[in-house]
Coordinates of C-alpha atoms in Angstrom, one line a residue:
M578 CA 2.8 22.8 -34.7
I579 CA 4.3 25.3 -32.3
Y580 CA 7.5 24.3 -30.5
P581 CA 9.7 26.1 -27.9
K582 CA 12.8 27.5 -29.5
I583 CA 15.1 26.1 -26.9
P584 CA 16.5 22.7 -28.2
L585 CA 16.8 21.1 -24.7
A586 CA 13.1 21.7 -24.1
Q587 CA 12.3 20.2 -27.5
S588 CA 14.3 17.1 -26.6
I589 CA 12.5 16.6 -23.2
I590 CA 9.1 16.9 -24.8
E591 CA 9.8 14.7 -27.8
I592 CA 11.3 11.9 -25.6
C593 CA 8.3 12.1 -23.2
L594 CA 6.0 11.6 -26.1
A595 CA 8.0 8.8 -27.6
K596 CA 7.9 7.0 -24.2
G597 CA 4.1 7.4 -23.8
I598 CA 4.2 10.0 -21.1
T599 CA 1.1 12.0 -21.9
N600 CA -0.4 13.2 -18.6
I601 CA 1.4 16.4 -17.8
I602 CA 0.8 18.5 -14.6
I603 CA 2.1 22.0 -15.0
S604 CA 2.7 24.4 -12.1
P605 CA 2.6 27.9 -13.6
G606 CA 5.8 29.8 -13.7
S607 CA 8.3 31.6 -16.0
R608 CA 11.5 29.6 -16.1
N609 CA 9.5 26.5 -17.2
A610 CA 7.9 28.5 -20.1
P611 CA 9.7 26.5 -22.8
L612 CA 8.3 23.3 -21.4
T613 CA 4.9 24.7 -20.8
I614 CA 4.6 26.0 -24.3
G615 CA 5.8 22.7 -25.8
F616 CA 3.5 20.4 -23.8
A617 CA 0.4 22.6 -23.9
Q618 CA 0.6 23.3 -27.6
N619 CA 0.9 19.6 -28.5
P620 CA -2.5 17.8 -28.8
N621 CA -0.9 14.5 -28.0
F622 CA -0.5 15.6 -24.3
T623 CA -3.2 16.0 -21.7
C624 CA -2.1 19.0 -19.7
Y625 CA -3.4 20.2 -16.3
S626 CA -2.6 23.5 -14.6
I627 CA -2.3 23.3 -10.8
A628 CA -1.0 26.4 -9.1
D629 CA -0.1 25.0 -5.7
E630 CA 2.9 22.8 -6.3
R631 CA 2.3 20.5 -3.3
C632 CA -1.3 19.9 -4.5
A633 CA -0.1 19.5 -8.1
A634 CA 2.3 16.7 -7.1
F635 CA -0.3 14.8 -5.1
F636 CA -2.8 15.3 -7.9
A637 CA -0.2 13.8 -10.3
L638 CA 0.3 10.9 -7.9
G639 CA -3.4 10.2 -7.8
I640 CA -3.5 10.0 -11.6
A641 CA -0.5 7.7 -11.8
Q642 CA -2.0 5.6 -9.0
Q643 CA -4.9 4.8 -11.2
T644 CA -3.4 4.7 -14.7
K645 CA -0.3 2.7 -13.6
K646 CA 1.7 4.9 -15.9
P647 CA 4.1 7.7 -15.0
T648 CA 2.6 11.2 -14.7
A649 CA 4.9 14.1 -15.4
L650 CA 5.2 17.3 -13.3
V651 CA 6.6 20.5 -14.7
C652 CA 7.7 23.5 -12.5
T653 CA 9.7 26.6 -12.5
S654 CA 13.0 27.1 -10.6
G655 CA 13.5 27.8 -6.9
S656 CA 11.3 26.8 -4.0
A657 CA 8.5 25.6 -6.4
L658 CA 10.5 22.4 -6.8
L659 CA 10.8 21.8 -3.1
N660 CA 7.0 21.8 -2.7
Y661 CA 6.8 18.6 -4.7
Y662 CA 8.8 16.8 -2.1
P663 CA 6.0 15.3 0.1
A664 CA 4.4 13.6 -2.9
V665 CA 7.8 12.5 -4.2
A666 CA 8.5 10.7 -0.9
E667 CA 5.0 9.2 -0.9
A668 CA 5.5 8.0 -4.5
F669 CA 8.9 6.5 -3.5
Y670 CA 7.5 4.4 -0.7
S671 CA 4.2 3.5 -2.5
Q672 CA 6.1 2.6 -5.7
I673 CA 4.2 5.0 -7.9
P674 CA 5.9 6.4 -11.0
L675 CA 6.3 10.1 -11.2
I676 CA 8.5 12.2 -13.5
I677 CA 9.6 15.5 -12.0
I678 CA 10.8 18.0 -14.7
S679 CA 12.2 21.1 -13.1
A680 CA 13.4 24.2 -15.0
D681 CA 16.6 25.6 -13.5
R682 CA 18.8 28.6 -14.0
P683 CA 22.1 27.9 -15.8
Q684 CA 24.8 26.6 -13.5
S685 CA 26.6 30.0 -13.7
K686 CA 23.6 31.6 -11.9
I687 CA 23.5 29.3 -8.9
D688 CA 24.9 30.6 -5.6
I689 CA 25.6 34.2 -6.9
G690 CA 22.5 35.8 -5.3
D691 CA 20.2 35.6 -8.3
G692 CA 16.5 35.3 -7.7
Q693 CA 14.6 32.0 -7.5
T694 CA 17.8 30.0 -7.4
I695 CA 18.5 27.1 -5.2
R696 CA 20.7 24.0 -5.5
Q697 CA 18.2 21.9 -7.5
E698 CA 20.5 19.1 -8.7
N699 CA 19.8 15.8 -6.9
V700 CA 17.4 17.6 -4.5
F701 CA 15.3 14.4 -4.2
Q702 CA 18.2 12.0 -4.1
N703 CA 17.1 10.3 -0.9
H704 CA 13.7 9.5 -2.2
S705 CA 14.0 9.1 -5.9
V706 CA 15.1 6.2 -8.2
F707 CA 17.0 8.3 -10.7
N708 CA 18.3 11.8 -11.1
A709 CA 19.1 13.4 -14.5
N710 CA 21.0 16.6 -14.2
L711 CA 21.1 18.0 -17.7
A712 CA 23.5 20.4 -19.4
E713 CA 22.1 23.5 -21.0
E714 CA 22.7 22.5 -24.6
A715 CA 20.8 19.7 -26.2
S716 CA 23.1 16.6 -26.7
D717 CA 23.1 12.9 -27.1
E718 CA 24.3 12.7 -23.4
N719 CA 21.3 14.7 -22.3
D720 CA 19.0 12.5 -24.4
L721 CA 20.3 9.3 -22.8
K722 CA 19.8 10.7 -19.3
I723 CA 16.2 11.7 -20.1
N724 CA 15.5 8.3 -21.6
K725 CA 17.1 6.6 -18.6
A726 CA 15.0 8.6 -16.1
I727 CA 11.7 7.7 -17.8
E728 CA 12.6 4.1 -18.2
T729 CA 13.7 3.9 -14.5
A730 CA 10.4 5.4 -13.3
I731 CA 8.6 2.7 -15.2
L732 CA 10.8 -0.2 -14.3
Q733 CA 11.4 0.7 -10.6
K734 CA 7.9 2.2 -10.1
G735 CA 9.1 5.4 -8.4
P736 CA 9.8 9.1 -8.8
V737 CA 12.6 10.4 -11.0
H738 CA 13.9 14.0 -11.3
I739 CA 15.0 15.6 -14.6
N740 CA 16.6 19.0 -13.9
A741 CA 16.8 21.2 -17.0
P742 CA 18.7 24.6 -17.1
F743 CA 17.2 27.2 -19.4
E744 CA 18.6 30.7 -20.2
E745 CA 16.5 33.6 -21.4
P746 CA 14.8 34.3 -23.7
L747 CA 12.3 31.7 -22.6
Y748 CA 9.1 32.4 -24.6
E749 CA 10.3 32.2 -28.2
T750 CA 8.7 29.6 -30.4
V751 CA 9.4 27.9 -33.8
E752 CA 7.3 25.9 -36.2
T753 CA 9.8 23.1 -36.8
L754 CA 11.9 21.0 -34.5
S755 CA 15.7 21.7 -34.4
V756 CA 16.5 18.3 -32.7
Q757 CA 16.0 14.7 -33.4
P758 CA 16.5 13.2 -29.9
K759 CA 17.7 9.6 -29.4
I760 CA 15.1 7.2 -28.2
T761 CA 16.3 4.1 -26.3
N762 CA 14.3 1.0 -25.3
S763 CA 14.7 -1.2 -22.2
E764 CA 13.2 -4.5 -21.4
E765 CA 10.9 -4.7 -18.4
I766 CA 12.2 -7.0 -15.6
I767 CA 9.4 -8.5 -13.6
G768 CA 11.3 -11.1 -11.5
T769 CA 11.6 -14.8 -11.9
K770 CA 8.8 -17.2 -12.6
T771 CA 10.0 -20.1 -10.5
I772 CA 11.4 -20.3 -6.9
E773 CA 15.1 -20.9 -6.7
N774 CA 16.1 -23.9 -4.5
V775 CA 12.4 -24.6 -4.3
A776 CA 12.9 -28.0 -2.5
D777 CA 14.2 -26.2 0.6
F778 CA 11.1 -24.0 0.8
V779 CA 8.7 -26.7 0.0
S780 CA 10.1 -28.7 2.9
I781 CA 9.7 -25.7 5.3
W782 CA 6.2 -25.1 4.0
N783 CA 4.9 -28.6 4.3
S784 CA 6.3 -29.0 7.9
A785 CA 4.8 -25.8 9.2
K786 CA 1.5 -26.1 11.0
R787 CA 1.0 -22.3 11.4
K788 CA 1.3 -20.2 8.3
L789 CA 0.3 -16.5 8.5
I790 CA -0.2 -14.5 5.3
L791 CA -0.3 -10.8 5.8
V792 CA -1.3 -8.6 2.9
G793 CA -0.5 -4.8 2.8
V794 CA -1.5 -2.2 0.2
N795 CA -2.5 -4.2 -2.9
E796 CA -4.2 -3.6 -6.2
A797 CA -7.7 -5.1 -6.7
N798 CA -8.2 -8.2 -8.7
V799 CA -4.5 -9.1 -9.2
I800 CA -4.3 -12.3 -7.2
E801 CA -5.6 -15.3 -9.1
Q802 CA -8.8 -16.8 -7.7
E803 CA -7.2 -20.3 -7.6
I804 CA -4.5 -19.0 -5.2
I805 CA -7.1 -17.2 -3.0
D806 CA -9.1 -20.5 -2.8
N807 CA -6.0 -22.4 -1.9
F808 CA -5.3 -20.1 1.0
A809 CA -8.8 -20.6 2.3
K810 CA -8.8 -24.4 2.0
D811 CA -5.5 -25.0 3.8
P812 CA -6.2 -25.6 7.5
S813 CA -2.6 -24.4 8.4
V814 CA -3.1 -21.0 6.7
V815 CA -4.5 -17.8 8.2
V816 CA -4.9 -14.8 6.0
L817 CA -4.9 -11.3 7.5
T818 CA -6.0 -8.5 5.1
E819 CA -6.4 -4.8 5.5
T820 CA -8.8 -2.4 4.0
T821 CA -6.1 -1.3 1.5
S822 CA -5.2 -4.8 0.5
N823 CA -8.3 -5.1 -1.8
L824 CA -8.2 -8.9 -1.3
H825 CA -11.4 -10.7 -0.3
H826 CA -12.6 -14.1 0.8
P827 CA -15.3 -15.0 3.5
D828 CA -12.6 -16.9 5.5
F829 CA -10.0 -14.2 5.5
I830 CA -9.7 -11.9 8.6
N831 CA -10.3 -8.4 7.3
S832 CA -10.1 -6.4 10.6
I833 CA -6.8 -7.3 12.2
D834 CA -7.2 -5.0 15.2
T835 CA -10.6 -6.4 15.9
L836 CA -9.0 -9.9 16.1
I837 CA -5.9 -9.2 18.1
T838 CA -6.4 -6.1 20.3
P839 CA -8.0 -8.2 23.2
F840 CA -5.4 -10.9 23.0
D841 CA -3.3 -11.8 26.0
D842 CA 0.1 -13.7 25.9
V843 CA -1.6 -17.1 25.7
D844 CA -3.6 -15.9 22.7
F845 CA -0.6 -14.5 21.0
K846 CA 1.3 -17.8 21.4
E847 CA -1.7 -19.5 19.6
L848 CA -1.4 -17.0 16.7
N849 CA 2.4 -16.9 16.5
P850 CA 3.2 -18.3 13.1
D851 CA 6.0 -20.7 12.0
I852 CA 6.1 -18.9 8.7
L853 CA 5.0 -15.4 7.9
I854 CA 4.5 -14.5 4.3
T855 CA 3.9 -10.9 3.2
F856 CA 3.2 -9.2 0.0
G857 CA 1.8 -5.8 -1.0
G858 CA 2.8 -2.4 0.5
M859 CA 2.8 -0.8 3.9
I860 CA 0.8 -2.2 6.8
V861 CA -1.6 0.1 8.7
S862 CA -2.2 -2.0 11.8
K863 CA 0.2 -0.9 14.5
R864 CA -0.9 -3.8 16.7
I865 CA 0.0 -6.5 14.2
K866 CA 3.5 -4.9 13.7
G867 CA 4.0 -4.9 17.5
F868 CA 2.8 -8.5 17.8
L869 CA 5.1 -9.8 15.1
R870 CA 8.1 -7.9 16.4
K871 CA 7.6 -9.4 19.8
H872 CA 6.6 -12.9 18.7
K873 CA 8.9 -13.4 15.8
P874 CA 8.2 -16.1 13.2
K875 CA 10.9 -18.6 12.4
E876 CA 10.6 -17.7 8.8
H877 CA 9.5 -14.4 7.2
W878 CA 9.2 -14.5 3.4
H879 CA 8.4 -11.3 1.5
I880 CA 7.3 -11.4 -2.2
D881 CA 8.0 -8.4 -4.3
T882 CA 9.8 -7.7 -7.6
L883 CA 11.5 -4.6 -6.2
R884 CA 11.9 -4.3 -2.5
A885 CA 11.5 -6.1 0.8
Y886 CA 11.3 -4.1 4.0
D887 CA 12.3 -5.9 7.2
T888 CA 9.2 -4.5 9.0
F889 CA 9.2 -7.1 11.8
N890 CA 13.0 -7.6 12.2
A891 CA 12.5 -11.1 11.1
L892 CA 13.0 -11.2 7.3
T893 CA 14.7 -14.4 6.1
K894 CA 14.0 -14.4 2.4
H895 CA 13.1 -11.9 -0.3
F896 CA 11.5 -13.6 -3.3
V897 CA 12.0 -11.3 -6.3
M898 CA 8.8 -12.5 -8.0
Q899 CA 5.2 -11.6 -8.7
P900 CA 2.9 -13.1 -5.9
N901 CA 1.0 -15.1 -8.5
D902 CA 4.1 -16.7 -9.9
F903 CA 5.4 -17.5 -6.4
F904 CA 2.3 -19.2 -5.1
T905 CA 1.6 -21.0 -8.4
D906 CA 5.1 -22.6 -8.2
L907 CA 4.9 -23.3 -4.5
F908 CA 1.4 -24.8 -4.5
S909 CA 2.3 -27.1 -7.4
K910 CA 4.8 -28.8 -5.2
T911 CA 3.2 -28.6 -1.7
S912 CA 0.3 -30.2 0.1
F913 CA -2.1 -29.1 2.8
T914 CA -0.8 -29.6 6.3
K915 CA -2.9 -31.1 9.0
S916 CA -3.5 -28.3 11.5
K917 CA -6.1 -26.6 13.7
Y918 CA -4.5 -23.1 13.2
A919 CA -7.1 -21.7 10.8
E920 CA -10.0 -23.2 12.7
K921 CA -8.9 -21.8 16.1
I922 CA -8.3 -18.3 14.8
G923 CA -11.4 -18.4 12.6
T924 CA -13.6 -19.3 15.6
I925 CA -12.2 -16.4 17.6
Y926 CA -12.8 -14.0 14.8
K927 CA -16.4 -15.1 14.2
F928 CA -17.0 -14.4 17.9
R929 CA -15.4 -11.0 17.6
K930 CA -17.6 -10.1 14.6
I931 CA -20.7 -10.9 16.6
K932 CA -19.5 -8.7 19.4
R933 CA -18.6 -5.9 16.9
N934 CA -22.1 -5.9 15.5
Q935 CA -23.7 -5.9 18.9
Y936 CA -21.5 -3.0 20.0
L937 CA -22.2 -0.9 16.8
E938 CA -26.0 -1.4 17.4
K939 CA -25.9 0.2 20.8
I940 CA -23.3 3.1 20.6
P941 CA -24.5 6.7 20.2
F942 CA -23.6 9.1 17.4
S943 CA -19.8 9.2 17.1
D944 CA -16.9 8.8 14.8
F945 CA -17.3 5.0 15.0
K946 CA -21.0 5.1 14.2
V947 CA -20.5 7.5 11.4
F948 CA -17.9 5.3 9.7
E949 CA -20.3 2.3 10.0
K950 CA -23.1 4.3 8.3
V951 CA -20.9 5.9 5.7
I952 CA -19.0 2.8 4.6
E953 CA -22.3 0.7 4.5
S954 CA -23.7 3.4 2.1
L955 CA -20.8 3.3 -0.4
P956 CA -22.0 2.5 -4.0
K957 CA -21.0 -0.9 -5.2
N958 CA -18.2 -0.9 -7.8
S959 CA -17.0 2.5 -6.7
Q960 CA -13.6 3.7 -5.5
L961 CA -12.9 4.8 -2.0
Q962 CA -10.1 7.1 -1.1
I963 CA -9.3 7.5 2.6
S964 CA -7.1 10.1 4.4
N965 CA -4.6 9.1 7.0
S966 CA -4.6 9.1 10.8
S967 CA -7.9 8.1 12.5
A968 CA -9.8 7.9 9.2
I969 CA -8.0 4.9 7.8
R970 CA -7.9 3.2 11.3
Y971 CA -11.7 3.5 11.7
A972 CA -12.2 2.2 8.2
Q973 CA -10.1 -0.9 9.1
L974 CA -12.8 -1.9 11.7
I975 CA -15.7 -1.8 9.2
H976 CA -16.6 -4.4 6.6
I977 CA -16.3 -2.9 3.0
D978 CA -18.1 -4.5 0.1
P979 CA -15.6 -6.5 -2.0
S980 CA -16.6 -4.6 -5.2
I981 CA -15.2 -1.4 -3.8
E982 CA -11.5 -0.5 -4.5
V983 CA -9.8 1.2 -1.6
F984 CA -6.8 3.5 -1.6
C985 CA -4.8 5.5 0.9
N986 CA -1.4 7.2 0.9
R987 CA 0.3 4.7 3.1
G988 CA 3.8 5.1 1.7
T989 CA 4.7 7.8 4.3
S990 CA 1.3 7.8 6.0
G991 CA 1.1 11.6 5.9
I992 CA -2.0 13.8 6.0
D993 CA -0.6 16.4 3.7
G994 CA -1.9 15.5 0.2
S995 CA -4.9 13.1 0.8
T996 CA -7.5 15.4 -0.9
S997 CA -5.3 16.2 -3.8
T998 CA -4.5 12.5 -4.4
A999 CA -8.2 11.6 -4.2
I1000 CA -9.0 14.3 -6.8
G1001 CA -6.2 13.1 -9.1
A1002 CA -7.4 9.5 -8.7
S1003 CA -10.9 10.5 -9.6
V1004 CA -9.6 12.1 -12.8
G1005 CA -7.4 9.1 -13.6
S1006 CA -10.2 6.5 -12.9
R1007 CA -13.6 6.2 -14.6
K1008 CA -15.2 4.8 -11.4
P1009 CA -17.4 6.9 -9.1
N1010 CA -15.1 8.2 -6.4
V1011 CA -15.8 8.9 -2.7
F1012 CA -13.2 10.5 -0.4
I1013 CA -13.5 10.1 3.4
T1014 CA -11.3 12.4 5.4
G1015 CA -10.8 13.9 8.8
D1016 CA -11.0 17.7 9.5
I1017 CA -7.3 18.3 10.1
S1018 CA -6.2 16.5 6.9
F1019 CA -8.9 18.3 4.9
L1020 CA -8.0 21.7 6.2
Y1021 CA -4.3 21.0 5.7
D1022 CA -4.8 20.3 2.0
S1023 CA -7.6 22.8 1.4
N1024 CA -5.8 24.1 -1.7
A1025 CA -6.6 20.8 -3.3
L1026 CA -10.0 22.3 -4.1
W1027 CA -8.3 25.1 -6.1
N1028 CA -8.5 22.8 -9.1
S1029 CA -10.5 23.2 -12.4
Y1030 CA -10.6 19.5 -13.1
I1031 CA -12.7 18.0 -10.3
P1032 CA -15.2 15.6 -11.7
K1033 CA -18.9 16.6 -11.1
N1034 CA -19.5 13.2 -9.4
F1035 CA -16.6 13.6 -6.9
K1036 CA -17.8 13.3 -3.3
I1037 CA -16.1 14.2 -0.1
I1038 CA -17.3 13.0 3.3
L1039 CA -15.6 15.2 5.9
I1040 CA -15.8 13.9 9.5
N1041 CA -15.2 17.0 11.7
N1042 CA -14.5 16.1 15.3
G1043 CA -12.9 19.4 16.1
G1044 CA -9.2 18.4 16.0
G1045 CA -6.8 15.6 15.5
G1046 CA -8.8 12.7 16.9
I1047 CA -5.9 10.3 16.4
F1048 CA -4.1 11.9 19.4
R1049 CA -7.0 11.1 21.7
I1050 CA -6.6 7.4 20.8
L1051 CA -2.9 7.3 21.3
P1052 CA -1.3 6.8 24.8
G1053 CA -0.6 10.0 26.7
H1054 CA -3.8 11.8 26.1
E1055 CA -4.7 14.3 28.9
E1056 CA -7.4 17.0 28.7
K1057 CA -5.0 19.9 29.2
P1058 CA -4.3 23.1 27.2
V1059 CA -0.9 21.7 26.0
F1060 CA -2.6 18.7 24.6
N1061 CA -5.5 20.6 23.0
T1062 CA -3.3 23.2 21.4
Y1063 CA -0.1 21.4 20.4
F1064 CA -1.3 17.8 19.7
E1065 CA -5.0 17.7 18.9
T1066 CA -5.0 21.1 17.2
S1067 CA -8.5 22.0 18.5
H1068 CA -10.5 24.3 16.2
H1069 CA -14.0 25.5 15.4
L1070 CA -13.6 25.7 11.6
T1071 CA -15.9 24.2 9.0
A1072 CA -15.8 23.6 5.3
E1073 CA -18.9 25.8 4.5
H1074 CA -17.1 28.8 3.1
L1075 CA -14.5 26.7 1.2
A1076 CA -17.4 24.8 -0.4
K1077 CA -19.1 28.0 -1.5
M1078 CA -15.8 29.5 -2.8
Y1079 CA -15.0 26.4 -4.9
Q1080 CA -18.6 25.8 -6.0
F1081 CA -19.2 22.5 -4.1
E1082 CA -22.6 21.5 -2.9
Y1083 CA -22.5 21.6 0.9
I1084 CA -24.4 19.3 3.2
T1085 CA -24.1 18.9 7.0
A1086 CA -25.0 16.3 9.5
S1087 CA -24.7 16.1 13.3
D1088 CA -26.8 13.1 14.3
T1089 CA -28.0 9.8 12.9
K1090 CA -31.1 11.1 11.2
S1091 CA -29.3 14.1 9.5
L1092 CA -26.5 11.8 8.5
E1093 CA -28.9 9.4 6.8
N1094 CA -30.5 12.3 5.0
G1095 CA -27.2 13.8 4.1
I1096 CA -26.0 10.5 2.6
D1097 CA -29.1 10.3 0.5
K1098 CA -28.5 13.9 -0.8
L1099 CA -24.8 13.1 -1.4
Y1100 CA -25.5 10.3 -3.8
S1101 CA -28.5 12.0 -5.5
Q1102 CA -26.3 15.0 -6.5
N1103 CA -24.2 14.4 -9.7
D1104 CA -24.1 17.7 -11.5
K1105 CA -21.5 19.2 -9.1
P1106 CA -19.0 17.9 -6.6
V1107 CA -20.3 17.6 -3.0
I1108 CA -19.0 17.9 0.5
L1109 CA -20.9 16.2 3.3
E1110 CA -19.5 17.5 6.6
V1111 CA -20.4 15.4 9.6
F1112 CA -19.9 16.9 13.0
T1113 CA -19.1 14.4 15.8
P1114 CA -18.6 14.8 19.6
T1115 CA -14.9 15.5 20.3
R1116 CA -14.7 14.2 23.8
E1117 CA -16.8 11.1 23.4
N1118 CA -15.2 9.6 20.3
D1119 CA -12.1 8.1 21.9
V1120 CA -14.1 6.7 24.8
I1121 CA -16.4 4.9 22.5
L1122 CA -13.6 3.5 20.4
K1123 CA -11.5 2.3 23.4
Q1124 CA -14.6 0.6 25.0
Y1125 CA -15.1 -1.3 21.7
F1126 CA -12.0 -3.3 22.2
K1127 CA -12.9 -4.1 25.8
E1128 CA -16.2 -5.5 24.8
L1129 CA -14.8 -7.8 22.1
V1130 CA -13.8 -10.3 24.8

């Protein structure tokens, strides 16, 4: 076995291996050579080389998203480290474990004008769950910090930073280890199994006639079927799910904006809950957030073993529990409450769905029509990755088959690494993977395709409406040069030459017939990755979407 000669590098590598950290994303550089040599020469690690650090970090995030285990990132000193930051912030808010291992210059070289030196210690402090600033020499103290960092990433489901100073020479190797690093163990804390002071909450639950359950970003198949059925049977319970919640039942409302956008004050009072219960990650729907901030529930309970964000300025209780444990305990002590809440809201939503189908049948070729056709075509039991901005919002309006798992970077809701994340997820998951993205997000992260590990069955559906379509939907849109240049980012670019350069199959569509043909070609091609680029009419898309909400009444 070949090892780096530098003992500190040996310690980091051996502790990672002992902790089961085996997926290593390496950003090529010189200062991190001791780590690169050690990880890449050890067959126990699966190493990937991604040159663009921002893409590398989101690629790592995609793998960790799927494996539910920390992925490690290794980079050289200087600005390379800062390029990881967008993905670090996303991992922090999406509760995804990442381990950032940065090589650094010795402390004596910082702030003296030496090349590729920045102040690396604690650089992610505001968006990390632990920071390990190591000394140059291997030691028990360093070992404890490395152990602590990895354990914290696992327990707190977030990014950690290990900063390791190395002095030259960097490339020397040895055939035997010179260290025996300490390995510590920590017990996982997953919250309590029972509700503290349960009688108080049972009383509140049983007396409430309007209970609203709102589910954010959530893993598929984690909520027990008995609990889901209980939600559906209780006449006082309405369940609102989002595309990213991966929670399904015929009686749940899976398009929040379709339900509430046409509401007036009288309707909102009918929906206003006595109790709001939330679990899962961030909520996409801006309208439901606005509604609940204005019409505050008497009680807002959030269930999560780690964090509770006061999204609606109404949080009254954070239950540090797994949702299954919480509802199992609660339902064993409560009964159904007589109420018309679920019936009234359900009746409105059924009417809305009829109107939605009627509207989709008559609209011309546009973003909305494309999303309908594309989502209907998704293979069952596949995985769907969606970029942010208008893409995820359109997807929220279309029914998605329950067998399809849906993911989107909703921690920070940025467009910056959606493609890289989707590619990482396709590597980390064995399921067929389809990525739906808008043109600005795709172009912004085009270096994501500079990647030697893209599976042959990876498919991108790129909806190109010539700019940032989300800004045409938001208030304040005016057809003026300032808007077109500085908000919408109007352009006439396509993915054709990128596809050729990175050896993707390239298909285009610009009307319903060519879209249907393009979808058929997309799914018949499995020997190389494919981009289906769909061109939609820039100036009609927002008009068609806004009219949709008017015709739901």
